[in-house]
Short mmCIF file of C-alpha atoms in Angstrom, two decimals:
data_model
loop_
_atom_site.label_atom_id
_atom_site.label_comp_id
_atom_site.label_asym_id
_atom_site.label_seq_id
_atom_site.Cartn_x
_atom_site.Cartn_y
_atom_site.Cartn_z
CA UNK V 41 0.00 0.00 0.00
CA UNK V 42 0.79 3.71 0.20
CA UNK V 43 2.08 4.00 -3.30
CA UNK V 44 3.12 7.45 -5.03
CA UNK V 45 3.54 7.59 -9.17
CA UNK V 46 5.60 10.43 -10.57
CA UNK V 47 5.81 10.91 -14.02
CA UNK V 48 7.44 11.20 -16.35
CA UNK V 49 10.42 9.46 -14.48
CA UNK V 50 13.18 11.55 -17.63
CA UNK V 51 12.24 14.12 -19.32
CA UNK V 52 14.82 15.72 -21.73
CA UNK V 53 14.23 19.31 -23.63
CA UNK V 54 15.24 22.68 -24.86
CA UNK V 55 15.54 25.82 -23.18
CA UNK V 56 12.73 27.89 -22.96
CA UNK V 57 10.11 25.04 -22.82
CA UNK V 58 7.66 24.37 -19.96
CA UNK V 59 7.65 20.84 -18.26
CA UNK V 60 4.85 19.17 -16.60
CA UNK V 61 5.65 16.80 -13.67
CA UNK V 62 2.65 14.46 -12.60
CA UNK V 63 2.43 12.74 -8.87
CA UNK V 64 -0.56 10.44 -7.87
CA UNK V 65 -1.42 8.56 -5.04
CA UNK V 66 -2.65 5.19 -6.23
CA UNK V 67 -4.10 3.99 -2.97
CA UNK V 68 -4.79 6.73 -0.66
CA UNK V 69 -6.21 9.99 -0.53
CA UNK V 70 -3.01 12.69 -0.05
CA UNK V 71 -4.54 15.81 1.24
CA UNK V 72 -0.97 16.88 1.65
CA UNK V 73 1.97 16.64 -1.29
CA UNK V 74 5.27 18.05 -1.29
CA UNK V 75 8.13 18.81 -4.01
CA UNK V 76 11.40 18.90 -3.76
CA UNK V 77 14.22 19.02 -5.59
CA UNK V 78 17.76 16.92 -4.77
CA UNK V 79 21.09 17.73 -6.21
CA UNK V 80 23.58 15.36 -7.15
CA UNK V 81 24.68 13.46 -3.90
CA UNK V 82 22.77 16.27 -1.46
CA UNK V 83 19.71 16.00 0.57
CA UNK V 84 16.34 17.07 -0.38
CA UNK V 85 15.25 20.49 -0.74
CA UNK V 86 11.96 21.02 -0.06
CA UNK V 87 10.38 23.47 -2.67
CA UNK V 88 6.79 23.37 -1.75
CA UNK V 89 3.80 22.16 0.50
CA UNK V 90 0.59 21.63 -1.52
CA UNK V 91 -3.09 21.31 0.02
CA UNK V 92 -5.49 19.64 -2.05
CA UNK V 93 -7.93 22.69 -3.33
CA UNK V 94 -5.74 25.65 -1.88
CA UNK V 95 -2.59 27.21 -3.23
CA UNK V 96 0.67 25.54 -2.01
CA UNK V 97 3.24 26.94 0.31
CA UNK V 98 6.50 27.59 -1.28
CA UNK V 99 9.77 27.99 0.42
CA UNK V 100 11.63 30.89 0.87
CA UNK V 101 13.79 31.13 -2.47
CA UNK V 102 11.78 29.22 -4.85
CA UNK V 103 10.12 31.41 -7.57
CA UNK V 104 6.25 30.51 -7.15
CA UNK V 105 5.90 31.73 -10.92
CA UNK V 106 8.37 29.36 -12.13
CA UNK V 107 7.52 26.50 -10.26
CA UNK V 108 3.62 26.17 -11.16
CA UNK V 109 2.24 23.42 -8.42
CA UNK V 110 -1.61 22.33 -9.08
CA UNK V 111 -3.30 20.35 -6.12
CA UNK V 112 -6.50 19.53 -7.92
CA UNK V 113 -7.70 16.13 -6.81
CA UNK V 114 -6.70 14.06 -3.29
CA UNK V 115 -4.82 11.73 -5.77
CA UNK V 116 -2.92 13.87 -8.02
CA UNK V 117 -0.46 17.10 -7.98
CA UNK V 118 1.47 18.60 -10.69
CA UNK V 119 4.59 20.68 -10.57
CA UNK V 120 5.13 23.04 -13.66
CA UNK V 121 8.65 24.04 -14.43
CA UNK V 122 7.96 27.11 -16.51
CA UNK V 123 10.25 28.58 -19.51
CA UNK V 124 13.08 26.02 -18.40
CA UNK V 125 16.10 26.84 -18.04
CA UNK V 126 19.45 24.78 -18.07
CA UNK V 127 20.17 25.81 -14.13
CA UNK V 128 16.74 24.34 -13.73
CA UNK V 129 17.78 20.62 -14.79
CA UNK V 130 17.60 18.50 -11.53
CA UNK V 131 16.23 15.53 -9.88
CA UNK V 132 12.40 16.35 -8.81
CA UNK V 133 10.56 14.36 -6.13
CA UNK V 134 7.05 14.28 -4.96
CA UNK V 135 5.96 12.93 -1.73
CA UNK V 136 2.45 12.91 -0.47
CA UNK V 137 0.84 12.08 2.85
CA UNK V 138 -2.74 11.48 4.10
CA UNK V 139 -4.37 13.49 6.39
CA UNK V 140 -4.34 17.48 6.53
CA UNK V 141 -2.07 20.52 6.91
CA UNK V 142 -0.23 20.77 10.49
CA UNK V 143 1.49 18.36 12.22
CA UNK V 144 1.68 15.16 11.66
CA UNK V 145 2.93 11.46 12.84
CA UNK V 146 2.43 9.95 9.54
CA UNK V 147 5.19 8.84 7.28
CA UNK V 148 5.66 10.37 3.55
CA UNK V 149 5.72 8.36 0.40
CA UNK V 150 7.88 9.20 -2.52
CA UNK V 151 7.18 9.33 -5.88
CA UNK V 152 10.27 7.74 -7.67
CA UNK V 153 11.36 11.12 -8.86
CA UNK V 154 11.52 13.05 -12.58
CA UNK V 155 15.02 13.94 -13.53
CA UNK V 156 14.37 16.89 -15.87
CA UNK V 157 18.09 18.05 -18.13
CA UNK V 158 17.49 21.20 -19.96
CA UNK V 159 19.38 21.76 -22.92
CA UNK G 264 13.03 24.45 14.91
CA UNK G 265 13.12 21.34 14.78
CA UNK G 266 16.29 19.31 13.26
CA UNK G 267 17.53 16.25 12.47
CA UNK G 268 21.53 15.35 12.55
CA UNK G 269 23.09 12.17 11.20
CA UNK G 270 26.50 11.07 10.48
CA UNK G 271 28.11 12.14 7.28
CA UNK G 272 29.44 9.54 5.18
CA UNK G 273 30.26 8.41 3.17
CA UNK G 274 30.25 4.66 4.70
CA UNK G 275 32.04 2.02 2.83
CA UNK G 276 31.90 -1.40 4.66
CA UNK G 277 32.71 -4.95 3.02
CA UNK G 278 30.02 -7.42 2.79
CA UNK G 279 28.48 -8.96 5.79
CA UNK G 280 29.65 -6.30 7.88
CA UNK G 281 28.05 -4.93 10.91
CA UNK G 282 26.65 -1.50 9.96
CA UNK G 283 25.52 1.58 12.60
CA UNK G 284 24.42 4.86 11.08
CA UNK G 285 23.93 7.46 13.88
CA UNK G 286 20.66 10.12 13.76
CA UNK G 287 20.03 12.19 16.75
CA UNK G 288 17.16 14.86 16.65
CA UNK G 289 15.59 17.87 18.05
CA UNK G 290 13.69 16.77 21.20
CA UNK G 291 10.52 19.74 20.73
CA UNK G 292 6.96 17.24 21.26
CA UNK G 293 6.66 13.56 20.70
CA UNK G 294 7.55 13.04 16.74
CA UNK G 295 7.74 9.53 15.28
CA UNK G 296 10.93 8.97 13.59
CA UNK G 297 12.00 7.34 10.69
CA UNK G 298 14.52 5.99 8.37
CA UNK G 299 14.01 5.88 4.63
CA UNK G 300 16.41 4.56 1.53
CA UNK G 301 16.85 6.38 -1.61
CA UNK G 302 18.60 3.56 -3.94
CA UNK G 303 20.56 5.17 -7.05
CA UNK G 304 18.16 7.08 -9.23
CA UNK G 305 15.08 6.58 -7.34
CA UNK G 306 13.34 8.43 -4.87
CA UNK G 307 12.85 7.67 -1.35
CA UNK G 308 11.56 4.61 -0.07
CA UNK G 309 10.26 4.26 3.65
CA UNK G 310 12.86 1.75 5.47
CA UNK G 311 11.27 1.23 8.84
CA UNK G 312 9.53 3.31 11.85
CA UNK G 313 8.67 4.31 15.10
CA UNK G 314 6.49 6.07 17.07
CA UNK G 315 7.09 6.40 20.88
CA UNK G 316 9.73 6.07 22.94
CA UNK G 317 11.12 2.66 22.97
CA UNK G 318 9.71 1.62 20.08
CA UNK G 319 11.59 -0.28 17.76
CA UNK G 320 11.17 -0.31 14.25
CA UNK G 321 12.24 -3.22 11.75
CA UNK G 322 12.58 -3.65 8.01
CA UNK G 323 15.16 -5.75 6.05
CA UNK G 324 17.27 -6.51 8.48
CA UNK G 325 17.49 -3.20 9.80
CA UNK G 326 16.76 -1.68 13.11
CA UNK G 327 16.50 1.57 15.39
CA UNK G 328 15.29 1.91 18.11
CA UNK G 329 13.88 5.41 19.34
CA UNK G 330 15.55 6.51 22.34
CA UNK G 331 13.73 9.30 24.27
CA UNK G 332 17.00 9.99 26.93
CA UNK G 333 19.56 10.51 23.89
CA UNK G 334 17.06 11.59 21.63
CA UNK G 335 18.86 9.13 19.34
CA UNK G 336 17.46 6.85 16.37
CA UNK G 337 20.52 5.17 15.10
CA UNK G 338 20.39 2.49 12.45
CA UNK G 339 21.73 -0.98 12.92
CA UNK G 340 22.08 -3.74 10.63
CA UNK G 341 24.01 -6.75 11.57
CA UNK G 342 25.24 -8.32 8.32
CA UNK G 343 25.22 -5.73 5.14
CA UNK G 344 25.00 -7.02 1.26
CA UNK G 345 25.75 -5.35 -1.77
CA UNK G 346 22.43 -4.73 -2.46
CA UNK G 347 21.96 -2.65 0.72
CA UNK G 348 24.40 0.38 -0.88
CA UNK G 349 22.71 3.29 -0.74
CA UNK G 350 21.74 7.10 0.72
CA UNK G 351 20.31 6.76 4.64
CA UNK G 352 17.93 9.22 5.64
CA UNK G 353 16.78 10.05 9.14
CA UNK G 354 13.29 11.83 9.64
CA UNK G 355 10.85 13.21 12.08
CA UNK G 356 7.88 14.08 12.00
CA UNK G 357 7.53 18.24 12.50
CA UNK G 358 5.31 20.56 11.56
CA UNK G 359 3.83 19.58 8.08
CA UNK G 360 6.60 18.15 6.11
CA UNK G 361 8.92 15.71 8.00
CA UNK G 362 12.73 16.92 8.35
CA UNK G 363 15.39 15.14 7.20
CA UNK G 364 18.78 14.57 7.46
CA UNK G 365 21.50 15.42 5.29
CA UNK G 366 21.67 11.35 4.63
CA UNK G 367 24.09 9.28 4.61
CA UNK G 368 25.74 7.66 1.61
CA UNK G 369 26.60 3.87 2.32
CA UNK G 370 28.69 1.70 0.20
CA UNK G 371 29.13 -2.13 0.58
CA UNK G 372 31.75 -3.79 -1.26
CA UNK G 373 31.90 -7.95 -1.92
#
C-alpha cells in the first residue's frame, strides 16, 4: 500500500520550454503533497507544501511563478517548471501524505522522482 | 526548529559487515521517527519506523530503536550485502513536512 507515481520518471528538452511533472497517489487519498528538488549526492530540498484545493506553500527562495504546483484532486499534484532553463535541470521528487495541513505522525511516500536536463 | 543530525558519510563497509548509522534529533513534542532509503536514481523509499519512545522499528534486516533519553534513532544492521548500498535518511515528523537529514551515503563492497 501507500504508493506514489511520478511521471514522467526523464524528461529531456530545450531551453525555454515548460515541463509538466505528474504525482498520484494510487491507494490513498493525499490531502498533503510536497516537491522537492535533490542535487547530485545532497539532501532534499523542499520546494513546496501543496493542500489539495488551496494554493501551495513555497519555500523561501523558490520562484512561485516558475515552479507552477496544481493540487486539484486528493490523488494527483502537478509541478510546472515554466520557460526552463538549463540551471533548472535536476532531480524532482514528490511525496504525499494522508491526512491534513499541520502536524503530523504519519510517514511520507515518494514518488520515484523526474530527472528533468534542460538543454 | 526542529532538526535532524546524522552522520556524514560516506560509509564504505565490506560485505556482511556490521553496519551503525547514527541520527540524533531535536527533542521539541513527541515526533515519530524514521529511516528511509533512496537507492541510485530513485526516490525515497520508507525503510522502517517508530512512534514512541522505545519503540523499535524493523525492516530488512534493519533496526532503530527510538531513544527518548539521547534523543537518538541510530540504524543498525548486523550483516550488510551489496544490495543494501545506498543514501540513509533520518526523519521526524515536525510541523507539516517531515525533516530530514542530510543522509548518509553507504557503500558495501563484496
Amino acid at each position: 500500500g501507500a504508493v506514489v507515481s511520478q511521471h514522467p520518471s526523464w524528461v529531456i528538452c530545450k531551453s525555454g520550454t515548460s515541463v509538466k511533472i505528474e504525482c498520484r497517489s494510487l491507494d490513498f487519498q493525499a490531502t498533503t503533497m510536497f516537491w522537492y528538488r535533490q542535487f547530485p549526492k545532497q539532501s532534499l530540498m523542499l520546494m513546496a507544501t501543496s493542500n489539495e484545493g488551496s494554493k501551495a506553500t513555497y519555500e523561501q527562495g523558490v520562484e512561485k511563478d516558475k515552479f507552477l504546483i496544481n493540487h486539484a484532486s486528493l490523488t494527483l499534484s502537478t509541478l510546472t517548471v515554466t520557460s526552463a532553463h538549463p540551471e533548472d535541470s535536476s532531480f524532482y521528487i514528490c511525496s504525499a501524505r494522508a491526512g491534513g495541513a499541520g502536524i503530523s505522525n504519519q510517514p511520507q511516500h515518494f514518488g520515484d522522482g523526474t530527472r528533468l536536463s534542460i538543454l | 526548529g526542529d532538526s535532524v543530525t546524522q552522520m556524514e558519510g560516506p560509509v564504505t563497509l565490506s560485505e556482511e559487515a556490521f553496519l551503525t548509522i547514527n541520527c540524533t534529533y531535536t527533542a521539541t513534542g513527541y515526533p515519530s521517527l524514521f529511516w528511509y532509503v533512496q537507492y541510485p536514481g530513485e526516490g525515497l523509499q520508507l525503510l522502517l519506523k517508530a512512534t514512541k519512545a522505545d519503540d523499535k522499528g524493523s525492516n530488512k534486516g534493519f533496526e532503530a530503536t527510538y531513544r527518548k533519553e539521547t534523543t537518538s534513532f541510530h540504524l543498525e544492521k548486523g550483516s550488510v550485502q551489496v544490495s543494501d548500498s545506498a543514501v540513509y535518511f533520518c526523519a521526524r515528523s515536525g510541523n507539516t513536512p517531515l525533516v530530514f537529514g542530510k543522509g548518509t551515503r553507504l557503500s558495501v563492497i563484496a
